[in-house]
mmCIF file of C-alpha atoms in Angstrom:
data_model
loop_
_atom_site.group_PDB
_atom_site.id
_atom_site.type_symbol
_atom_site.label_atom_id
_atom_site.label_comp_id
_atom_site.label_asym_id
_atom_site.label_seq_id
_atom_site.Cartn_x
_atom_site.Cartn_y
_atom_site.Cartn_z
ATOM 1 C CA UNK W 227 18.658 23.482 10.998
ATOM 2 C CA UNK W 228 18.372 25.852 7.760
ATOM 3 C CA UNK W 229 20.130 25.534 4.656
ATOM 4 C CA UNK W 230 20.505 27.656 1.741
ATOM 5 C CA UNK W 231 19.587 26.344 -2.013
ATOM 6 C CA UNK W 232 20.136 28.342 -5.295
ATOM 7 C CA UNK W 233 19.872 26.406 -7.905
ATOM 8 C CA UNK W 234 17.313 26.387 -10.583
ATOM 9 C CA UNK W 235 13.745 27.140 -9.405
ATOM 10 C CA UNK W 236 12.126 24.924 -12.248
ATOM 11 C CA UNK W 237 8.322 25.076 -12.472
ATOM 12 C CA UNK W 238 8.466 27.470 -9.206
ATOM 13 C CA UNK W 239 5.275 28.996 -10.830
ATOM 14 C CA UNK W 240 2.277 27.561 -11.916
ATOM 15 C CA UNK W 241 0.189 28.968 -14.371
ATOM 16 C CA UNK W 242 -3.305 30.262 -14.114
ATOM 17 C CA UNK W 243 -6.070 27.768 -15.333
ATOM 18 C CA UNK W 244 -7.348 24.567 -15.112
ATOM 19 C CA UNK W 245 -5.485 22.662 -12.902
ATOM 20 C CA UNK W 246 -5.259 19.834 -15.814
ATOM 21 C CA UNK W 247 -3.543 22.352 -17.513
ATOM 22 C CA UNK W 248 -0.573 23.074 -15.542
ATOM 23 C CA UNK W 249 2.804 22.438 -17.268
ATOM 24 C CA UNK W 250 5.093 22.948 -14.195
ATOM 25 C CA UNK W 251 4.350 22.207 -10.928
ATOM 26 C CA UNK W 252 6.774 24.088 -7.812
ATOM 27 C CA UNK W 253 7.431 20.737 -5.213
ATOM 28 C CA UNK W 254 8.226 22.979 -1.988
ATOM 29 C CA UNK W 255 8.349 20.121 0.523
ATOM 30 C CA UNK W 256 9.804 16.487 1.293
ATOM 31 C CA UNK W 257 9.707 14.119 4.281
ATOM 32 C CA UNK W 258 11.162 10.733 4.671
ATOM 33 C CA UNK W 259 14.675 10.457 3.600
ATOM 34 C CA UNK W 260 15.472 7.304 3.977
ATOM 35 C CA UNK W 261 16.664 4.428 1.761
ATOM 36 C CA UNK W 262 13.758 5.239 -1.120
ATOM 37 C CA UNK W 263 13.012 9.321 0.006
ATOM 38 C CA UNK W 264 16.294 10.061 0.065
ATOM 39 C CA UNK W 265 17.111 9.347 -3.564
ATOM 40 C CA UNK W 266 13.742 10.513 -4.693
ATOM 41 C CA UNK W 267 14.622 14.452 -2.953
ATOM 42 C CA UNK W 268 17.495 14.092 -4.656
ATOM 43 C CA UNK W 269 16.848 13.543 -7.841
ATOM 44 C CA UNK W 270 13.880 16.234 -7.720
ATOM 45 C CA UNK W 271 16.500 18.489 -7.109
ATOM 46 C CA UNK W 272 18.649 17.386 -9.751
ATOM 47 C CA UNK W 273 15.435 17.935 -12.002
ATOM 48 C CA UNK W 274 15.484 21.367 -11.231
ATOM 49 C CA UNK W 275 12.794 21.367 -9.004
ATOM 50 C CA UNK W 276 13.516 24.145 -5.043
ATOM 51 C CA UNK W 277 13.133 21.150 -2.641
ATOM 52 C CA UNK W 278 12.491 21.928 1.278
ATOM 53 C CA UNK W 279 13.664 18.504 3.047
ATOM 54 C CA UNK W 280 12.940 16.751 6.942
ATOM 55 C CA UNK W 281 13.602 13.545 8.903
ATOM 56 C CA UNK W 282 13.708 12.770 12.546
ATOM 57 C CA UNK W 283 17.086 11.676 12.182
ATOM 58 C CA UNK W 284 19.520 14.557 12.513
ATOM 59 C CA UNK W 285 22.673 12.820 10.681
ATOM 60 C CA UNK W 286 20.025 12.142 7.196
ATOM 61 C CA UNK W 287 19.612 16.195 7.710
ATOM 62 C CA UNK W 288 22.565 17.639 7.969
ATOM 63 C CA UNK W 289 23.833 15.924 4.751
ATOM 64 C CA UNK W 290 21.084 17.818 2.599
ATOM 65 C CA UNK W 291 21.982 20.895 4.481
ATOM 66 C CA UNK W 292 25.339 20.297 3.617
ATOM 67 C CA UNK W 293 24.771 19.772 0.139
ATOM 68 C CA UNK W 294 23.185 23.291 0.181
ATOM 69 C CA UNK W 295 19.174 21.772 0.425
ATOM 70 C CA UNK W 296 17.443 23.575 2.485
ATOM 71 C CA UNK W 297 16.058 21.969 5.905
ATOM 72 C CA UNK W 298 13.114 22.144 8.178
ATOM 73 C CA UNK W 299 12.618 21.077 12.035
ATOM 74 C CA UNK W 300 9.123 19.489 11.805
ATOM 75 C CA UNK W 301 6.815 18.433 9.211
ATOM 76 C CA UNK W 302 4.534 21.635 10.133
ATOM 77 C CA UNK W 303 7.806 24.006 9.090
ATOM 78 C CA UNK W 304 7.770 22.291 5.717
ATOM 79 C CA UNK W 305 4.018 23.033 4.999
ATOM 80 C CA UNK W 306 4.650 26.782 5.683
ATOM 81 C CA UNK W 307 6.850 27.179 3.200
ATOM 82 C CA UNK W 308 6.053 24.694 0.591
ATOM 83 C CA UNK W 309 3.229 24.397 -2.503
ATOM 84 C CA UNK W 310 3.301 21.254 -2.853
ATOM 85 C CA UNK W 311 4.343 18.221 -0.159
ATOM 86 C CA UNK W 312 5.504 14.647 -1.121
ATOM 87 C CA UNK W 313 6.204 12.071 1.898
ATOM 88 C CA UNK W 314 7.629 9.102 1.696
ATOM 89 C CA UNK W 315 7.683 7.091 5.596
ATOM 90 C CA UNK W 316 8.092 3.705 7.039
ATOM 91 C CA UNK W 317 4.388 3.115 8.042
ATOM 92 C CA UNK W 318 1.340 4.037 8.452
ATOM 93 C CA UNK W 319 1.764 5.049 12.086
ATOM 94 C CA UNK W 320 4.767 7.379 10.850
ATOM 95 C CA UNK W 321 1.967 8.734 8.093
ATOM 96 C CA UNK W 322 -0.490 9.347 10.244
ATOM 97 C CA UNK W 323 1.991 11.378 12.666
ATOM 98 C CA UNK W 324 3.123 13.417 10.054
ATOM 99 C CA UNK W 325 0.210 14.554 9.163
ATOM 100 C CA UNK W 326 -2.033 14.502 11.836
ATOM 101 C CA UNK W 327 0.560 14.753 14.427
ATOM 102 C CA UNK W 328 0.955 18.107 16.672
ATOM 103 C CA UNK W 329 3.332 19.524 14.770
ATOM 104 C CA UNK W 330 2.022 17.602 11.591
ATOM 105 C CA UNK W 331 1.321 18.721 7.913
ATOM 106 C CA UNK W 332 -2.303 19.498 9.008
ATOM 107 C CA UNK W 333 -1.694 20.685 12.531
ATOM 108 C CA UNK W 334 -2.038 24.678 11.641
ATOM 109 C CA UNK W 335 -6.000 24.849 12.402
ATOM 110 C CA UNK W 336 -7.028 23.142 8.788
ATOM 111 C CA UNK W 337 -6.407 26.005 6.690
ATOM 112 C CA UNK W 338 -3.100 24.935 4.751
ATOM 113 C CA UNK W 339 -0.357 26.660 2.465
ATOM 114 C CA UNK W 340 -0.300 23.232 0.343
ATOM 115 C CA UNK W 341 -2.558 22.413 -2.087
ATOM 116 C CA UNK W 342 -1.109 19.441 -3.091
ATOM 117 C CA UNK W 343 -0.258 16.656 -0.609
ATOM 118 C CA UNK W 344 1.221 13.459 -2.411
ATOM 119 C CA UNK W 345 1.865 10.013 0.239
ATOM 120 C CA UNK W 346 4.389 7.212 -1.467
ATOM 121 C CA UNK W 347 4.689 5.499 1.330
ATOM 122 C CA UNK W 348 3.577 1.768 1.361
ATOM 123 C CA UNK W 349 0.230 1.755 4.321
ATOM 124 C CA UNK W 350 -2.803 0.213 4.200
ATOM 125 C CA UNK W 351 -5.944 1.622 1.748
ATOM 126 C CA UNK W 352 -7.531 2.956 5.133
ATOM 127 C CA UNK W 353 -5.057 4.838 6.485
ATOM 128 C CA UNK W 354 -4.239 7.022 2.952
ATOM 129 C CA UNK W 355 -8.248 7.154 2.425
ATOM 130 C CA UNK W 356 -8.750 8.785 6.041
ATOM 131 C CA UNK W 357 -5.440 11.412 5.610
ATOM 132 C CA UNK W 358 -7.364 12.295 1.858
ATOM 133 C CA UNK W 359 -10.289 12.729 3.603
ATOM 134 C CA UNK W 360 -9.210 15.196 6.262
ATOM 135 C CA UNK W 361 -7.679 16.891 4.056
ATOM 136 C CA UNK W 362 -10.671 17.158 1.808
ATOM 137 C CA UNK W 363 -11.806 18.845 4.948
ATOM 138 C CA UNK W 364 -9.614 21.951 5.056
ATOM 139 C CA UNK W 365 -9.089 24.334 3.294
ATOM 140 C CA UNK W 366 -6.657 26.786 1.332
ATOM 141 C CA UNK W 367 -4.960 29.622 3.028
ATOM 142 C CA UNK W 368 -4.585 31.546 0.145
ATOM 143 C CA UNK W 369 -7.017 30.751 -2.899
ATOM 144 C CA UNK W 370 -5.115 29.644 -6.504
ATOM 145 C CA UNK W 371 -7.023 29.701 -9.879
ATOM 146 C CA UNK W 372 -5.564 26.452 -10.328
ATOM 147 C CA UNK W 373 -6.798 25.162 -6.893
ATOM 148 C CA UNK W 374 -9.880 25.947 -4.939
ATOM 149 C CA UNK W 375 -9.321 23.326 -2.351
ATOM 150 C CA UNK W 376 -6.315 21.098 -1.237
ATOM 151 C CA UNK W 377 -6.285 17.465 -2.180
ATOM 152 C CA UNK W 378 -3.862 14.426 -1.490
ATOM 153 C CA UNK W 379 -2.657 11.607 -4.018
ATOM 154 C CA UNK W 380 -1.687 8.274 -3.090
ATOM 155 C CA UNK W 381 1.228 6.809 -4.847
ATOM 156 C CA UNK W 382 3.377 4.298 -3.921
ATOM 157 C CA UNK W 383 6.182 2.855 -5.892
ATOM 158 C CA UNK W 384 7.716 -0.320 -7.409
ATOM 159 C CA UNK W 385 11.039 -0.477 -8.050
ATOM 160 C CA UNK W 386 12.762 -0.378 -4.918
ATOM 161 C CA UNK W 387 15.789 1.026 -3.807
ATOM 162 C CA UNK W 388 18.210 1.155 -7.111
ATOM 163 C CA UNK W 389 14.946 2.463 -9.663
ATOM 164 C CA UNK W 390 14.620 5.319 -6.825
ATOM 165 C CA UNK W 391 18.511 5.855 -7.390
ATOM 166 C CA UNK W 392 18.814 5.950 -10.979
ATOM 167 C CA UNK W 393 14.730 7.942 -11.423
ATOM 168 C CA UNK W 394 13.412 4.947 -12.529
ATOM 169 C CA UNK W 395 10.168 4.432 -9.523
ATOM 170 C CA UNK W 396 6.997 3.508 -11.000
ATOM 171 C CA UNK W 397 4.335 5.549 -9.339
ATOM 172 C CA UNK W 398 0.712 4.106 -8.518
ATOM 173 C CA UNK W 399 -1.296 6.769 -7.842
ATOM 174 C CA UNK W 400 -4.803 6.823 -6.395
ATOM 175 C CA UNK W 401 -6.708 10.408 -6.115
ATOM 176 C CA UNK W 402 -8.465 12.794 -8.057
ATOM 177 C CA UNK W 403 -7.504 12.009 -12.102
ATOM 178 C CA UNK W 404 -7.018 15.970 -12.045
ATOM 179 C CA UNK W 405 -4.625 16.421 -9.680
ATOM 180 C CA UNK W 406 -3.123 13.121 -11.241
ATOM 181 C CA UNK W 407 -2.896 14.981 -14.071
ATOM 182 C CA UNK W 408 -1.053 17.747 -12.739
ATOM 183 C CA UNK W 409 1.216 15.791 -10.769
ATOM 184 C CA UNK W 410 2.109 13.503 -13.354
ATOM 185 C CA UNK W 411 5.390 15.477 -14.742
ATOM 186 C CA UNK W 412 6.882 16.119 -11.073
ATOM 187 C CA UNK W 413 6.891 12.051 -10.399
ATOM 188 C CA UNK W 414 8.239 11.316 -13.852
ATOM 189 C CA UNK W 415 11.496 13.439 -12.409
ATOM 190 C CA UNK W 416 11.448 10.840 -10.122
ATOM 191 C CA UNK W 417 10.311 7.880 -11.986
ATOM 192 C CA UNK W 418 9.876 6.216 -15.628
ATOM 193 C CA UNK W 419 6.158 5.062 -15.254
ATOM 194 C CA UNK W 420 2.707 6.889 -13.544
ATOM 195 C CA UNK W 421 -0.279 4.339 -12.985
ATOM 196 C CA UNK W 422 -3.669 6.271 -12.735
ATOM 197 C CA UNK W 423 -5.788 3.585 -10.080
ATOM 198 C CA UNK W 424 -9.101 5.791 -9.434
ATOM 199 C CA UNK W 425 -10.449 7.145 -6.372
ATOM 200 C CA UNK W 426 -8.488 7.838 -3.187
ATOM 201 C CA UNK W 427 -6.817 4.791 -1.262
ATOM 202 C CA UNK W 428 -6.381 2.771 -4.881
ATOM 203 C CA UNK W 429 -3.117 3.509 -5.331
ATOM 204 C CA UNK W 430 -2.181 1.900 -1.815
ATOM 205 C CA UNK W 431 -4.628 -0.940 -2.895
ATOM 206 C CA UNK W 432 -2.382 -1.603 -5.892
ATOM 207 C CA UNK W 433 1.247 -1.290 -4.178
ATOM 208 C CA UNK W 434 0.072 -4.212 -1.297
ATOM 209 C CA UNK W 435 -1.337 -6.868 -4.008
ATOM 210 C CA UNK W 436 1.772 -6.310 -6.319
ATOM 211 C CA UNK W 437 3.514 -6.818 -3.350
ATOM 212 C CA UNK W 438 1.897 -9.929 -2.008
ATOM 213 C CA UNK W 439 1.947 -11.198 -5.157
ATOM 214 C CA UNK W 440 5.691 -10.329 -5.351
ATOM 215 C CA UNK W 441 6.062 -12.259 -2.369
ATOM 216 C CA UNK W 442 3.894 -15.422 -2.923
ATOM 217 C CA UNK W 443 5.938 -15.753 -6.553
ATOM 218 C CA UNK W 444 9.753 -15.685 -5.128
ATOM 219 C CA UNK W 445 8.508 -18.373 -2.360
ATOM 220 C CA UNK W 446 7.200 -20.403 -6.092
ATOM 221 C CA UNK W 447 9.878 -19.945 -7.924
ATOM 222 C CA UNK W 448 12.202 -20.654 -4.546
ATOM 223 C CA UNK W 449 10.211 -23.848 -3.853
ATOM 224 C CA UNK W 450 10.752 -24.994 -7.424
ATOM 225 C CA UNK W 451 14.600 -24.148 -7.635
ATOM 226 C CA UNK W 452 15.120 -25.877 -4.028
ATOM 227 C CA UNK W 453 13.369 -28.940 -5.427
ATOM 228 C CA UNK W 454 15.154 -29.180 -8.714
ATOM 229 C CA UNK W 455 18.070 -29.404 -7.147
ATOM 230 C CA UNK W 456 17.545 -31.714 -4.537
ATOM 231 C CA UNK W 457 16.534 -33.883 -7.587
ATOM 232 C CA UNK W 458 19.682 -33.052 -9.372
ATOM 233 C CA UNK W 459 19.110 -30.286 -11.901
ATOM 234 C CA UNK W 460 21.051 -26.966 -11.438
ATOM 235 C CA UNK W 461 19.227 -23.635 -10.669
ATOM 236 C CA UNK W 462 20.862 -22.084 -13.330
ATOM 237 C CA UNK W 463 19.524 -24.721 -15.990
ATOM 238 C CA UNK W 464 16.461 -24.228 -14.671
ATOM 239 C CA UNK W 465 16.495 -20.379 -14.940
ATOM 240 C CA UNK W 466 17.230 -20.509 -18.463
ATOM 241 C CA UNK W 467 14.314 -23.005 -18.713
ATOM 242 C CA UNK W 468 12.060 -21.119 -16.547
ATOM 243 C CA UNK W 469 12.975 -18.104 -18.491
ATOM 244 C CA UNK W 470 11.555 -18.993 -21.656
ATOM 245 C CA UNK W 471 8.963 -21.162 -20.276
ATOM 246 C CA UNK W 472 5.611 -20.724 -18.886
ATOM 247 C CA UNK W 473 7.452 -20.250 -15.156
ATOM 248 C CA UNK W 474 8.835 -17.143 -16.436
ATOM 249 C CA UNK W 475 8.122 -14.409 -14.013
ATOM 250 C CA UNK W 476 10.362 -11.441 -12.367
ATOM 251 C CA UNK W 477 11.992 -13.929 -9.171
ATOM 252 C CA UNK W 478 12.894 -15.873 -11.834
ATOM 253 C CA UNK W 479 14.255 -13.536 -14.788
ATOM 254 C CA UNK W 480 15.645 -10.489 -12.637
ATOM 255 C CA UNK W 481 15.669 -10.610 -9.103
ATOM 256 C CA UNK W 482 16.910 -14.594 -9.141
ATOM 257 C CA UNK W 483 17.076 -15.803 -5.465
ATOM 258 C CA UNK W 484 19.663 -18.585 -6.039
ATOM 259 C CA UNK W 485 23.279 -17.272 -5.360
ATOM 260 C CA UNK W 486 26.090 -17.241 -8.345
ATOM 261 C CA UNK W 487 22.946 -17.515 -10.602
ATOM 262 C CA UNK W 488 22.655 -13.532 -11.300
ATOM 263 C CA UNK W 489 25.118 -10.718 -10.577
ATOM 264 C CA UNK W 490 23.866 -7.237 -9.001
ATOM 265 C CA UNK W 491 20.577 -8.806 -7.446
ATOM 266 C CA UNK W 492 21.163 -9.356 -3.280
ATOM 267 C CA UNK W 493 21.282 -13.162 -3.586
ATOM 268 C CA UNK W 494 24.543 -12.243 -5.021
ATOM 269 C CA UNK W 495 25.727 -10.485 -2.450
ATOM 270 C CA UNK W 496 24.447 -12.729 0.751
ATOM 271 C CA UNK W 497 21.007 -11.014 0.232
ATOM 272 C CA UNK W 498 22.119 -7.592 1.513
ATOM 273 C CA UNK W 499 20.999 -3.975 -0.049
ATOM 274 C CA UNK W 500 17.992 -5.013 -1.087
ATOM 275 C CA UNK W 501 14.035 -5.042 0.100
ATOM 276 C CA UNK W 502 14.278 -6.773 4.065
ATOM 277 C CA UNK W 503 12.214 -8.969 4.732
ATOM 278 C CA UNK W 504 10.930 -7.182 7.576
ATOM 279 C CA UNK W 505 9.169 -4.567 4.867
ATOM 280 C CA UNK W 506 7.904 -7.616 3.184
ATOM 281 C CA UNK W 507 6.280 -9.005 6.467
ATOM 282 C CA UNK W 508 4.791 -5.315 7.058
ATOM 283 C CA UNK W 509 3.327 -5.222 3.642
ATOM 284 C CA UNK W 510 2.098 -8.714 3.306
ATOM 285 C CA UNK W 511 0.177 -7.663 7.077
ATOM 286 C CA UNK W 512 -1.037 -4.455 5.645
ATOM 287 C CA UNK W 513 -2.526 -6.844 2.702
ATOM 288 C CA UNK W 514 -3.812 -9.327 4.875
ATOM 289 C CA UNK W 515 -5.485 -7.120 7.425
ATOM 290 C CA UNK W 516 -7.032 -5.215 4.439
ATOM 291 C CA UNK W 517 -8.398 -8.630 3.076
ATOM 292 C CA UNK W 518 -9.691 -9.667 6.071
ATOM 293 C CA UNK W 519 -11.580 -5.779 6.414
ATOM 294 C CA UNK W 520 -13.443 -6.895 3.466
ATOM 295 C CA UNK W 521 -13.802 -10.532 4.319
ATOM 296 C CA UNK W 522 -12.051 -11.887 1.657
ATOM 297 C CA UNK W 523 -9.602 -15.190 2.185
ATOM 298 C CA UNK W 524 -5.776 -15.331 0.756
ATOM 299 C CA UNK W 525 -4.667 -18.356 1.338
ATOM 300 C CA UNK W 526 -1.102 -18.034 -0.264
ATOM 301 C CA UNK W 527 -1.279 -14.826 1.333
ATOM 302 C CA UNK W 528 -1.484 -15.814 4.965
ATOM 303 C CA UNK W 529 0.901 -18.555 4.278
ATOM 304 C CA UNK W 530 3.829 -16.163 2.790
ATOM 305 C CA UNK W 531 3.492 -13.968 5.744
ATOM 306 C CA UNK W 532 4.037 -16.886 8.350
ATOM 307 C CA UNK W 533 6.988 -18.087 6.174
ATOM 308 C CA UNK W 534 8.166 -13.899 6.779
ATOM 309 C CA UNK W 535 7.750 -13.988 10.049
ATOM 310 C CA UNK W 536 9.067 -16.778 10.985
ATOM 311 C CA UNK W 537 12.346 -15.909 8.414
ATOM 312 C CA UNK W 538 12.231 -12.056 10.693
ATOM 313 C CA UNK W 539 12.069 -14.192 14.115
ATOM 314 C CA UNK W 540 14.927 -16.482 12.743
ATOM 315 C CA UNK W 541 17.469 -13.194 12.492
ATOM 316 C CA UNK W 542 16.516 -12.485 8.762
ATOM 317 C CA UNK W 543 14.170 -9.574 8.883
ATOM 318 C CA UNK W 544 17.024 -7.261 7.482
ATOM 319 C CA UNK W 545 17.940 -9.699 4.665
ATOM 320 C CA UNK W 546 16.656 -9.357 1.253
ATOM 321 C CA UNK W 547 13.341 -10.879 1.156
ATOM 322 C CA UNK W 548 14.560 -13.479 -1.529
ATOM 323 C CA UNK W 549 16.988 -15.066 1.455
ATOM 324 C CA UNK W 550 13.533 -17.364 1.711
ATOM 325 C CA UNK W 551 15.486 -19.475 -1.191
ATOM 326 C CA UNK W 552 18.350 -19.967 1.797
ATOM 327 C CA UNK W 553 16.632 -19.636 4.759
ATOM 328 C CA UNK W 554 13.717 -21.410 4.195
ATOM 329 C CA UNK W 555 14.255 -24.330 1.543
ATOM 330 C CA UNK W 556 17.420 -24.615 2.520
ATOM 331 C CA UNK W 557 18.471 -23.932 -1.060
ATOM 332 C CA UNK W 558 22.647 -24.465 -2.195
ATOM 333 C CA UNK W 559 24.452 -21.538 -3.993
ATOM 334 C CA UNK W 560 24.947 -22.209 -7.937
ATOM 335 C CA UNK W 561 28.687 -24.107 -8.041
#
């Protein structure tokens, strides 16, 4: 499935140097284009940047190669005639196929076309450590002053679904600082905010503990609203309290889980289009299995993934995960 793409080839050509030194950067390749990827190809391309695209699923294709964005048949094709690679997958199982897969990123005998390999997807520390180090094992098929080996960035996102829309993702980004460095302008066309965390895995290492902590604070602040009104305060007096109180926090001042409190968050819509609780149960595993690798006990951690999984096993996994408020406290809609 080919498509043809001729609009502006922005930053097609890096300049000689120091990587660090780079002002352009040519993106080549991008797989995952779903909910998040899709939006983030798009708005590369919008930034002027030639953009190679592939999914599995067929339909997700054939509306880039309609659009006139050129498509490739396996994750393999993309690598052949890309630079750079950005992926952006459900899992870590899906990351590690890509890549390692038979016809994966790194499946053409370790000497690669990429130099750059950059992972957003949300997986476990371990998995985007092993995939940096592999590729810290190959090597270039055709030496660049500006790269003498290939290297891979971690660097997940916050935001969710409408910052991805409207470019506004903030990337955390473990690797080497220098390819950080280099990278930094092409994720700014897709976000607002870049987060150097050090060495290779940190940037997954950052992206589960926001999100568990995500998590553990809309089950607080859905607790608390529950109770107040079952003791005869309404949620929306307590928002404003909570909002210029010490309870202030983000469940609280823009993702409010109590609907008719907040327009254009999914508690306003009967928790749909938002982040499923299903993703939050995968994440909050990822962040306890990672704790537990290092023997290290979350307590509130543990507890918000049996509240997920039980909401999941109750029919809610592909509700917003602030449908805890409903679901789980049993909390009333604002009258």
């Amino acid at each position: 499935m080919e498509g043809s793409f001729d609009g502006p080839t922005f930053g097609l050509e890096l300049s000689p140097g120091p990587l660090v030194r780079c002002g352009s950067i040519s993106v080549g390749g991008f797989i995952g284009l779903g909910n998040m990827g899709a939006h983030m190809a798009r708005n590369l391309v919008m930034a002027g940047y030639k953009v190679t695209v592939h999914d599995v699923n067929e339909n997700t294709m054939k509306k880039f190669s309609d659009d006139g964005i050129p498509t490739k048949l396996s994750p393999l094709e993309v690598s052949k005639s890309s630079d750079v690679v950005i992926t952006m997958l459900p899992s870590s199982a899906h990351v590690l196929d890509v890549y390692n897969g038979r016809n994966g990123l790194l499946a053409n005998g370790g000497c690669l076309g990429p130099w750059l390999y950059i992972d957003s997807s949300t997986v476990d520390p371990q998995t985007s450590r092993k995939i940096s180090m592999d590729i810290s094992k190959c090597t270039l098929k055709e030496k660049k002053a500006y790269a003498e080996k290939p290297m891979m960035l971690d660097a997940p996102v916050s935001g969710g679904v409408p910052a991805a829309e409207a470019g506004k993702l903030t990337f955390m980004v473990g690797g080497s600082e220098e390819a950080y460095l280099a990278a930094k302008p092409l994720l700014l066309s897709m976000g607002k905010k870049t987060i150097y965390c050090g060495g290779a895995g940190n940037g997954s290492v950052a992206k589960i503990c926001n999100n568990m902590a995500m998590a553990i604070s809309m089950l607080g602040v859905s607790e608390a609203f529950a109770l107040g009104q079952n003791l005869g305060i309404k949620a929306s007096v307590l928002t404003d309290i909570f909002n210029c109180s010490s309870a202030r926090c983000w469940s609280s001042d823009t993702y409010n889980p109590v609907p008719g409190v907040m327009m254009d968050v999914p508690s306003s819509r009967n928790y749909d289009g938002g982040f499923t609780s299903k993703l939050m149960t995968k994440d909050l595993d990822l962040a306890m299995a990672s704790a537990s690798g290092v023997g290290f006990n979350c307590p509130f951690g543990s507890q918000a993934l049996e509240i997920y999984r039980k909401l999941c096993a109750d029919g809610c996994e592909l509700k917003d995960f602030s449908c805890a408020f409903r679901h789980n406290y049993a909390g009333k809609d604002e009258n």
